[in-house]
mmCIF file of C-alpha atoms in Angstrom:
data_model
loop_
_atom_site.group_PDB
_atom_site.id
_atom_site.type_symbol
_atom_site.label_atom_id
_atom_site.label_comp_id
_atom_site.label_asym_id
_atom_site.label_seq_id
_atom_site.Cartn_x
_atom_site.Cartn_y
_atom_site.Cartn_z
ATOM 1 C CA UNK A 1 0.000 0.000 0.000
ATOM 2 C CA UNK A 2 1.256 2.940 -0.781
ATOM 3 C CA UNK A 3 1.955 6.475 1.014
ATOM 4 C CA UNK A 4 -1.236 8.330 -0.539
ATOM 5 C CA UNK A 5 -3.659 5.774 0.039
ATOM 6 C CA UNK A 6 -2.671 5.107 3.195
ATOM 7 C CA UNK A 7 -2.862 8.663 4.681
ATOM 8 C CA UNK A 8 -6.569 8.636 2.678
ATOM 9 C CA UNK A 9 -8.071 5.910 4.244
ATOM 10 C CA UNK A 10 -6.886 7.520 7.290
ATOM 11 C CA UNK A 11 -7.871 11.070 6.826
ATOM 12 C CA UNK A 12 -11.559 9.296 5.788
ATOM 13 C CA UNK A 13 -11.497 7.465 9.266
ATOM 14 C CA UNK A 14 -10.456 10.242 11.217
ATOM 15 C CA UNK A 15 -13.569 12.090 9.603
ATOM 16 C CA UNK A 16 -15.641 9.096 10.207
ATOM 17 C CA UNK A 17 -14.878 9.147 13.824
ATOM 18 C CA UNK A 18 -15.419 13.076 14.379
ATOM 19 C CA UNK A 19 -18.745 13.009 12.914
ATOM 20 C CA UNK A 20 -19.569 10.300 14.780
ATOM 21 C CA UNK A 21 -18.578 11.406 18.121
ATOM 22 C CA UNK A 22 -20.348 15.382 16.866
ATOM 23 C CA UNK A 23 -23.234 13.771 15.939
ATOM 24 C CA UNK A 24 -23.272 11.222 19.547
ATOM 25 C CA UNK A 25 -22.126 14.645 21.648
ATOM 26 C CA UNK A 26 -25.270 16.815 19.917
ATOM 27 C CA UNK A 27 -27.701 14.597 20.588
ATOM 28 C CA UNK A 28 -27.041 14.164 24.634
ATOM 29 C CA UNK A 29 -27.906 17.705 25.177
ATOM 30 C CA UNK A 30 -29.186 20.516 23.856
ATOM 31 C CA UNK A 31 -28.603 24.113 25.529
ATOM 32 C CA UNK A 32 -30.024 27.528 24.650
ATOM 33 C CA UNK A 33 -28.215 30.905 24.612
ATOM 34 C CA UNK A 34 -29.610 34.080 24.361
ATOM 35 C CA UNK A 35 -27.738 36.956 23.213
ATOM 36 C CA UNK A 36 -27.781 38.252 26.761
ATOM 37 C CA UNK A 37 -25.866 35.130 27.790
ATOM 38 C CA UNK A 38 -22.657 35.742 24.952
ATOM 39 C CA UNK A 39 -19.526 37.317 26.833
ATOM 40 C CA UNK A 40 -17.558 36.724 29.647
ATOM 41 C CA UNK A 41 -18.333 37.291 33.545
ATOM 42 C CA UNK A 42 -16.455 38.087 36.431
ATOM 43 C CA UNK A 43 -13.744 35.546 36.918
ATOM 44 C CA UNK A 44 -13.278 34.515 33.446
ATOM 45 C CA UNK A 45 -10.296 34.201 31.396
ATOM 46 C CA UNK A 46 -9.638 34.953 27.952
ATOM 47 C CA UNK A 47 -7.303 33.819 25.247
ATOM 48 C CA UNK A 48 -6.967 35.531 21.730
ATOM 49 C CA UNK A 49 -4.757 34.846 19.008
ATOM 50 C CA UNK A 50 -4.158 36.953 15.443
ATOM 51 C CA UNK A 51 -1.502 37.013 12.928
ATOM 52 C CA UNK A 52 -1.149 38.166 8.985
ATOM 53 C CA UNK A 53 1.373 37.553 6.555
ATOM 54 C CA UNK A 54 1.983 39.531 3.040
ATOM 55 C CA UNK A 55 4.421 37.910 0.046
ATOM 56 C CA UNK A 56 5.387 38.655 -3.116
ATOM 57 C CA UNK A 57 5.638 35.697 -5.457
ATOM 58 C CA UNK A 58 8.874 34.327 -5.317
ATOM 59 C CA UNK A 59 8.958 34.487 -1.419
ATOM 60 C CA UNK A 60 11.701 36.664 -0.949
ATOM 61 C CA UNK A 61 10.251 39.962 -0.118
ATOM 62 C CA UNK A 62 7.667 38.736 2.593
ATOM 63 C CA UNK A 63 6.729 39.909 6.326
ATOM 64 C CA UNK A 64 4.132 38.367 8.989
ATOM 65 C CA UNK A 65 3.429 38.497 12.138
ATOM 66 C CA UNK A 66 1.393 36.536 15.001
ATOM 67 C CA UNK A 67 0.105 37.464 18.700
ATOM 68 C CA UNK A 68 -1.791 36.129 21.399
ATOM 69 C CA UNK A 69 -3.243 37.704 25.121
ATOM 70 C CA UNK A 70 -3.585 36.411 28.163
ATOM 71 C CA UNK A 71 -6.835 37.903 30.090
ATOM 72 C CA UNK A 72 -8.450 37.947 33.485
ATOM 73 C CA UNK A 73 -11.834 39.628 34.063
ATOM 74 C CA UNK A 74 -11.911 41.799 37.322
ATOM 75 C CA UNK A 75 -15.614 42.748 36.947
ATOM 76 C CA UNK A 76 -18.395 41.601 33.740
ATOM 77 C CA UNK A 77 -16.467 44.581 31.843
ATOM 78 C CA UNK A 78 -13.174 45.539 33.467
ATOM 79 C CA UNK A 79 -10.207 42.942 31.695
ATOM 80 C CA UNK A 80 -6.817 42.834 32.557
ATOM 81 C CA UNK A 81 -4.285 41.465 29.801
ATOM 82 C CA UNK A 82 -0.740 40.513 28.431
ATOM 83 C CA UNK A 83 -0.369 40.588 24.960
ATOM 84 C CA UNK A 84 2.771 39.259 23.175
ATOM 85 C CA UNK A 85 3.596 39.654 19.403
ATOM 86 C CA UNK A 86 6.235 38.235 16.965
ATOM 87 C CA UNK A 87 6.758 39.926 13.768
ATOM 88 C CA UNK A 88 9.383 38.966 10.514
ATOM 89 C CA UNK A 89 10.658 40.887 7.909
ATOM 90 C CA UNK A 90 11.968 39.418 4.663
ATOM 91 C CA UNK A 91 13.007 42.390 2.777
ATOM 92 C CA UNK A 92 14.608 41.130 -0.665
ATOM 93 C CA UNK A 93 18.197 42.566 -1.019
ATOM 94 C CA UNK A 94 18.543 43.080 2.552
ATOM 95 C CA UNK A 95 20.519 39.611 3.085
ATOM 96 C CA UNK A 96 18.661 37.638 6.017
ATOM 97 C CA UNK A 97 15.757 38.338 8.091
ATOM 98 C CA UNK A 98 14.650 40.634 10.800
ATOM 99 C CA UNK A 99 12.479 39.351 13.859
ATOM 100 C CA UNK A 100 11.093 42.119 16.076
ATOM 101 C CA UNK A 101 8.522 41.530 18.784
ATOM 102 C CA UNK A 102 6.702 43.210 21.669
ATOM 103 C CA UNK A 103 4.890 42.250 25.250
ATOM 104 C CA UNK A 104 2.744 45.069 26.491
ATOM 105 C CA UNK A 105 -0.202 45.013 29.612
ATOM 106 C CA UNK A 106 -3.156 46.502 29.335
ATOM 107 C CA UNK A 107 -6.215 46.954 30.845
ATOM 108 C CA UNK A 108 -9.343 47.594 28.969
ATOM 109 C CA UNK A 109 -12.768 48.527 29.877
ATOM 110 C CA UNK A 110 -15.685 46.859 27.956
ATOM 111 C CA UNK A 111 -18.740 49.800 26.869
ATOM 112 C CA UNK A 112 -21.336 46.610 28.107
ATOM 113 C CA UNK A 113 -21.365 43.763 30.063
ATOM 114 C CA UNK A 114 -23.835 41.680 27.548
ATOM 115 C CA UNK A 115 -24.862 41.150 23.876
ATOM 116 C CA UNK A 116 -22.886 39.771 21.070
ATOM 117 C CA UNK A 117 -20.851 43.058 20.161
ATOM 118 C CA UNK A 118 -18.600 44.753 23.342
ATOM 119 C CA UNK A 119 -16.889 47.379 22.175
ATOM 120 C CA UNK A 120 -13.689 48.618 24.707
ATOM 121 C CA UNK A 121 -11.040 51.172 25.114
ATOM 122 C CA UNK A 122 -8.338 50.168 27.286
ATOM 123 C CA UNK A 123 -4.889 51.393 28.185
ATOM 124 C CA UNK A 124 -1.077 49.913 27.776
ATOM 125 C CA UNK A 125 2.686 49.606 28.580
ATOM 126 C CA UNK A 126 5.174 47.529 27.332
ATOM 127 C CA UNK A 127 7.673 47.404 25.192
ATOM 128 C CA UNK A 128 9.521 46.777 21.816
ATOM 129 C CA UNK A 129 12.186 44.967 21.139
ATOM 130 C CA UNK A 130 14.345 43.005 18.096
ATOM 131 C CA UNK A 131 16.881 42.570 15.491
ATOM 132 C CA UNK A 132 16.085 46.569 13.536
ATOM 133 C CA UNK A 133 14.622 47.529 16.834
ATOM 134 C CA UNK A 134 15.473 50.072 19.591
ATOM 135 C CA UNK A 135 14.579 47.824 22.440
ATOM 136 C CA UNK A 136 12.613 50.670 23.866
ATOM 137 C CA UNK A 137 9.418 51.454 26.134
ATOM 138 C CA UNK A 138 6.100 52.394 25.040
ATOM 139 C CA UNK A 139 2.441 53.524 26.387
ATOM 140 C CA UNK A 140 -0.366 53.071 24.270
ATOM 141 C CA UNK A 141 -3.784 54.196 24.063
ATOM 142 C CA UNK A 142 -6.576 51.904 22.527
ATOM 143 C CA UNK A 143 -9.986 50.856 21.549
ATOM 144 C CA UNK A 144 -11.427 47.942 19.921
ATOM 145 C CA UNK A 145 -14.419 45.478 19.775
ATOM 146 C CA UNK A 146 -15.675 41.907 19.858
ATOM 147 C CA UNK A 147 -17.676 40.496 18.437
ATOM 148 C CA UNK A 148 -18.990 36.977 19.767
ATOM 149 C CA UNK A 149 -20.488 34.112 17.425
ATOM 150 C CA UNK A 150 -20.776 31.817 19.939
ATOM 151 C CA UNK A 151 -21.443 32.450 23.733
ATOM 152 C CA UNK A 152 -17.589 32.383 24.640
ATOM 153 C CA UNK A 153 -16.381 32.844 21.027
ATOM 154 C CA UNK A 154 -15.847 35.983 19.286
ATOM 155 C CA UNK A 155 -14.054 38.025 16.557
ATOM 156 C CA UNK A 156 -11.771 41.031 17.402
ATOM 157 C CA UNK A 157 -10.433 44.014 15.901
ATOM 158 C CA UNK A 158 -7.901 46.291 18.175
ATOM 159 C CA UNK A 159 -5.991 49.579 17.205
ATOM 160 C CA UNK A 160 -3.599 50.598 19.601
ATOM 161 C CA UNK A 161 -1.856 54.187 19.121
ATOM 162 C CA UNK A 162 1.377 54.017 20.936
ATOM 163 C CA UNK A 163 4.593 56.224 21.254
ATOM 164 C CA UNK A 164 8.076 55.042 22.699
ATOM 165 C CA UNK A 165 10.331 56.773 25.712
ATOM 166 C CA UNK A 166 13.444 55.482 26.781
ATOM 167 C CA UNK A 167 12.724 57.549 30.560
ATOM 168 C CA UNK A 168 9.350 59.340 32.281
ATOM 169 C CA UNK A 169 10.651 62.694 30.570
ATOM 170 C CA UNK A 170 9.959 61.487 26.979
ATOM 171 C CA UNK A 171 6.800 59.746 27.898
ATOM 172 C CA UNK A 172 4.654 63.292 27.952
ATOM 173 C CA UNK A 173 7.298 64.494 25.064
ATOM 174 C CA UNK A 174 6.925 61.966 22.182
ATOM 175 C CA UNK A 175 3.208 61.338 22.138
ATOM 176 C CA UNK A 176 3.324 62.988 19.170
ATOM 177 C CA UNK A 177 5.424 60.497 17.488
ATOM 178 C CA UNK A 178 3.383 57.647 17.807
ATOM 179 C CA UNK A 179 2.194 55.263 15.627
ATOM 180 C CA UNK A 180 -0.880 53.395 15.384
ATOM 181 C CA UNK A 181 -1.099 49.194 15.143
ATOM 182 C CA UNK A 182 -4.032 46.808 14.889
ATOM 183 C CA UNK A 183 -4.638 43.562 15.368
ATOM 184 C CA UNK A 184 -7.180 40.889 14.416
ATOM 185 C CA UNK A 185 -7.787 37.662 15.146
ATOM 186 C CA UNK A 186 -10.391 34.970 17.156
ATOM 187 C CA UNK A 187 -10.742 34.315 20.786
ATOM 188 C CA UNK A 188 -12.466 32.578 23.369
ATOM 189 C CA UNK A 189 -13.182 32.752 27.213
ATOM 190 C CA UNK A 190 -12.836 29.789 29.585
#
């Protein structure tokens, strides 16, 4: 038998055996949400993760990136969170590749405690850090939403504007030279 056939036949059992257990597992119960019932509570926690990626054909002028957050809720609407990122840089000519990343807290403050859309504006500080990088500080402002398809699963769109100080003089100083980054992605609270 060869290689092909065999990882066929077991993709097709594998797919055999999910819908089997899915259709078993709906079934045994049913439960009803309301749209009042979507979002997190007190005490939850909350994992998100978003990347994106841009190429040209021939794969040697490319850049991506990925993150993921860590949250706690304090309150139904009050989150506190730890967000990391990675981000790569393939720019052709340039000889190798550049990885730059950043790990910022922040804590955000949701407009509602219920419904499938919670809009939020938070506030952060972190930092940057990497191969092109000026391992720096930074403070951010930022707002965003979710939006939930499922009671504890939602979409997200963030945009942070943040500036970078190297001491607590620049921080009120460079606000003007910040820049603005946004994120999307899924996530899910547990």
């Amino acid at each position: 038998m060869n290689t092909q056939n065999l990882i066929l036949k077991g993709g097709l059992l594998f797919l055999a055996a999910v819908l089997s257990v899915s259709a078993q597992t709906r079934s045994d119960y049913t439960t009803s949400y309301t749209r009042s019932t979507y979002g997190a509570v007190a005490g939850d926690k909350e994992l998100t993760l978003g990347g994106s990626g841009i190429s040209n054909k021939d794969f040697n002028n490319s850049s991506g990136g990925v993150n993921a957050s860590l949250g706690y809720y304090f309150t139904d609407t009050l989150e506190g969170t730890i967000r990391q990122s990675v981000s790569y840089a393939n720019p052709e000519g340039s000889g190798g590749a550049d990885w730059s990343g950043s790990t910022f807290v922040a804590l955000d403050q949701h407009l509602f405690a219920r419904g499938a859309l919670r809009p939020f504006l938070g506030i952060n500080f972190g930092g940057f850090y990497g191969d092109n990088v000026s391992d720096t500080l930074a403070a951010g402002l930022e707002a965003g939403a979710k939006f939930y398809v499922q009671p504890k699963t939602f979409l997200f769109a963030l945009v942070d504007y943040a500036w970078v100080f190297h001491n607590s003089h620049q921080a009120s100083e460079n606000f003007d030279n910040g820049a603005f980054q946004w994120t999307v992605g899924i996530g899910v609270n547990f």
